[in-house]
């Protein structure tokens, strides 16, 4: 059976998935809870990493090394920084970058770490499947660069800076860390986000309001994708 890892950053982001897939076993490991689901001749390992790049990297590494997942799907929410993205839109991250990495003093591009990547590309095959699923569900899926950092972006000035520097269309706090882990272990991955706020001065208000509905949008989409893998 194929083993698939599914991650979110917060409990609210995986709760809709657990409701969809039903029965599961709980496994406590490394200060986190992993949910093992046998579903349609597949094994699903579901977990919320907790917020931030470090926690996301720990969870992704555990999924790969301990549970042997063969691909990782990250489902959750993000803040839109493109005027083309509205609350509730479904977003596929084609590339990911760490917007808060800065060693430009040593002559490197912002976001780049030596012996690493500036941008991490999502798996072409999984992205293609995702687009097929979106089409079948009658959903419009947006695609573009997503920037990750250990900051909740609620400032228009910071939003504009990230958009200019990296051509990013959305921001979140985990995706690039998951992408980095998967790149190093040669595990295919894709990052899906439902836009929960506009990453402007009202971000903290709209995030709370739309988190639950946005997470459900991502969860429903991911469940359909799992059926196709």
Coordinates of C-alpha atoms in Angstrom, one line a residue:
X1 CA 0.0 0.0 0.0
X2 CA 1.2 3.5 -0.8
X3 CA 1.9 5.7 2.3
X4 CA 1.0 9.3 2.0
X5 CA 1.8 12.1 4.5
X6 CA -0.7 14.9 5.0
X7 CA 0.2 17.9 7.1
X8 CA -1.3 21.1 8.4
X9 CA 0.1 23.6 10.8
X10 CA -2.8 23.9 13.2
X11 CA -5.3 21.5 14.6
X12 CA -8.0 23.4 12.8
X13 CA -6.3 22.5 9.5
X14 CA -6.4 18.8 10.0
X15 CA -9.6 18.3 11.9
X16 CA -11.7 18.5 8.7
X17 CA -9.4 15.8 7.2
X18 CA -9.9 13.4 10.1
X19 CA -13.6 13.9 9.9
X20 CA -13.5 13.0 6.2
X21 CA -11.3 9.9 6.5
X22 CA -13.0 8.5 9.7
X23 CA -11.3 5.9 11.9
X24 CA -7.7 6.4 12.8
X25 CA -4.9 5.3 15.2
X26 CA -3.1 7.9 17.3
X27 CA 0.7 7.6 17.5
X28 CA 2.6 9.9 19.9
X29 CA 6.2 10.7 18.7
X30 CA 8.6 13.5 19.1
X31 CA 6.2 15.7 21.0
X32 CA 3.5 15.4 18.4
X33 CA 0.5 13.2 17.5
X34 CA 0.3 11.4 14.2
X35 CA -2.9 9.9 13.0
X36 CA -2.7 6.7 11.0
X37 CA -5.6 6.0 8.6
X38 CA -6.1 3.0 6.3
X39 CA -8.1 4.4 3.4
X40 CA -8.8 3.0 0.0
X41 CA -5.8 0.7 -0.1
X42 CA -3.6 3.5 1.1
X43 CA -2.0 4.4 4.5
X44 CA -2.4 8.0 5.4
X45 CA -0.2 9.6 8.1
X46 CA -1.9 12.9 9.2
X47 CA -0.5 15.4 11.6
X48 CA -0.5 19.1 12.4
X49 CA 3.1 20.3 12.9
X50 CA 2.4 23.3 15.0
X51 CA 3.1 26.7 13.6
X52 CA 6.4 27.7 12.1
X53 CA 9.2 26.4 9.9
X54 CA 11.1 24.4 12.6
X55 CA 8.0 22.5 13.7
X56 CA 7.1 21.8 10.1
X57 CA 10.5 20.5 9.3
X58 CA 10.5 18.2 12.3
X59 CA 7.1 16.8 11.3
X60 CA 8.0 16.3 7.7
X61 CA 11.2 14.6 8.6
X62 CA 9.5 12.3 11.1
X63 CA 6.9 11.3 8.4
X64 CA 9.6 10.4 6.0
X65 CA 12.1 8.6 8.3
X66 CA 9.8 7.0 10.8
X67 CA 6.6 6.4 8.8
X68 CA 8.1 6.0 5.4
X69 CA 5.7 8.3 3.5
X70 CA 6.2 8.3 -0.2
X71 CA 4.9 11.8 -0.8
X72 CA 3.7 14.7 1.4
X73 CA 0.7 16.9 0.9
X74 CA 0.4 20.1 3.0
X75 CA -3.1 21.4 3.4
X76 CA -4.0 24.6 5.2
X77 CA -4.5 28.3 4.9
X78 CA -2.4 31.2 3.7
X79 CA -2.5 35.0 3.4
X80 CA -2.9 36.4 0.0
X81 CA -0.5 39.1 -1.1
X82 CA -1.7 39.3 -4.7
X83 CA -4.7 41.4 -5.6
X84 CA -5.9 38.4 -7.7
X85 CA -6.4 36.3 -4.6
X86 CA -9.6 36.5 -2.6
X87 CA -10.7 34.9 0.6
X88 CA -11.6 31.3 0.0
X89 CA -9.5 30.9 -3.2
X90 CA -7.7 27.6 -3.6
X91 CA -3.9 28.0 -4.2
X92 CA -1.3 25.6 -5.4
X93 CA 2.2 26.5 -4.6
X94 CA 4.4 25.9 -7.7
X95 CA 7.5 27.1 -5.9
X96 CA 8.4 28.0 -2.3
X97 CA 10.9 30.3 -0.8
X98 CA 12.0 31.4 2.7
X99 CA 11.3 35.1 2.8
X100 CA 12.9 35.6 6.2
X101 CA 16.3 34.2 5.4
X102 CA 18.8 37.1 5.0
X103 CA 22.6 36.6 4.6
X104 CA 22.9 39.2 1.9
X105 CA 25.8 40.7 3.8
X106 CA 27.8 37.7 2.5
X107 CA 26.8 38.3 -1.1
X108 CA 24.0 35.8 -1.3
X109 CA 20.5 36.5 -2.6
X110 CA 17.8 37.1 0.0
X111 CA 16.2 33.8 0.9
X112 CA 19.2 31.7 -0.2
X113 CA 21.2 29.4 2.1
X114 CA 24.5 28.0 0.9
X115 CA 24.2 24.3 -0.3
X116 CA 20.5 24.8 -0.4
X117 CA 18.0 26.2 -2.9
X118 CA 16.5 29.7 -3.2
X119 CA 13.3 28.2 -4.7
X120 CA 11.9 24.7 -4.1
X121 CA 9.7 23.4 -6.9
X122 CA 6.6 21.3 -6.1
X123 CA 6.3 17.9 -7.8
X124 CA 5.1 18.2 -11.4
X125 CA 3.1 15.0 -11.2
X126 CA 1.2 15.9 -8.1
X127 CA 0.5 19.4 -9.4
X128 CA -0.9 17.9 -12.6
X129 CA -3.2 15.6 -10.6
X130 CA -4.3 18.6 -8.5
X131 CA -5.3 20.5 -11.5
X132 CA -7.2 17.6 -12.8
X133 CA -9.1 17.2 -9.5
X134 CA -9.9 20.9 -9.4
X135 CA -11.3 20.7 -12.9
X136 CA -13.4 17.7 -12.0
X137 CA -14.8 19.5 -8.9
X138 CA -15.5 22.7 -10.9
X139 CA -13.0 24.6 -8.8
X140 CA -10.7 27.4 -10.0
X141 CA -7.2 26.8 -8.6
X142 CA -4.7 29.6 -8.6
X143 CA -1.0 28.8 -9.0
X144 CA 2.1 30.7 -8.0
X145 CA 5.1 31.3 -5.7
X146 CA 4.4 31.0 -2.0
X147 CA 6.8 32.6 0.6
X148 CA 7.3 31.1 4.0
X149 CA 8.6 32.8 7.1
X150 CA 8.3 32.7 10.9
X151 CA 6.1 35.8 10.9
X152 CA 2.3 36.4 10.6
X153 CA 2.2 39.1 8.0
X154 CA -0.3 41.8 8.9
X155 CA 1.5 44.8 7.3
X156 CA 0.9 46.1 3.8
X157 CA 4.5 47.3 3.6
X158 CA 5.9 43.9 4.4
X159 CA 3.5 42.3 2.0
X160 CA 4.6 44.5 -0.8
X161 CA 8.2 43.9 -0.1
X162 CA 7.8 40.1 -0.2
X163 CA 5.8 40.3 -3.4
X164 CA 8.5 42.5 -5.0
X165 CA 11.5 40.5 -3.8
X166 CA 10.2 37.0 -4.6
X167 CA 7.3 37.5 -7.0
X168 CA 5.2 35.6 -4.4
X169 CA 1.5 35.7 -4.4
X170 CA 0.8 34.4 -0.9
X171 CA 2.6 34.0 2.5
X172 CA 2.5 31.4 5.2
X173 CA 4.8 29.9 7.9
X174 CA 5.6 26.3 7.0
X175 CA 5.6 25.4 3.3
X176 CA 9.2 26.2 2.3
X177 CA 10.5 24.2 5.3
X178 CA 8.5 21.1 4.2
X179 CA 9.7 21.7 0.6
X180 CA 13.3 21.8 1.8
X181 CA 13.0 18.5 3.8
X182 CA 11.3 16.8 0.8
X183 CA 13.9 18.1 -1.6
X184 CA 16.8 16.7 0.5
X185 CA 15.1 13.3 1.0
X186 CA 13.9 13.2 -2.6
X187 CA 10.2 12.8 -1.6
X188 CA 7.6 14.4 -3.9
X189 CA 5.5 17.1 -2.3
X190 CA 2.8 19.6 -3.0
X191 CA 1.5 22.5 -0.9
X192 CA -2.2 23.5 -1.1
X193 CA -3.5 26.6 0.7
X194 CA -7.0 28.1 0.9
X195 CA -6.7 31.9 1.2
X196 CA -8.0 32.9 4.6
X197 CA -7.0 36.6 4.7
X198 CA -5.7 39.4 2.6
X199 CA -2.4 39.9 4.5
X200 CA -3.2 43.6 4.8
X201 CA -3.8 45.7 7.9
X202 CA -7.0 43.7 8.7
X203 CA -5.2 40.3 8.5
X204 CA -5.6 39.4 12.2
X205 CA -9.3 40.0 12.1
X206 CA -10.1 38.2 8.9
X207 CA -7.9 35.3 9.7
X208 CA -9.9 34.3 12.7
X209 CA -13.1 34.8 10.8
X210 CA -12.3 32.6 7.8
X211 CA -9.9 30.0 9.2
X212 CA -12.5 27.2 9.7
X213 CA -14.1 27.6 6.3
X214 CA -10.8 27.9 4.5
X215 CA -9.4 24.8 6.1
X216 CA -12.5 22.9 5.1
X217 CA -12.0 24.0 1.5
X218 CA -8.5 22.6 1.5
X219 CA -9.5 19.4 3.2
X220 CA -12.2 18.6 0.8
X221 CA -9.8 19.2 -2.1
X222 CA -7.0 17.1 -0.6
X223 CA -9.4 14.2 0.1
X224 CA -10.2 14.1 -3.7
X225 CA -6.5 14.3 -4.5
X226 CA -5.7 11.3 -2.3
X227 CA -8.3 9.3 -4.2
X228 CA -6.3 9.9 -7.4
X229 CA -2.8 9.1 -6.0

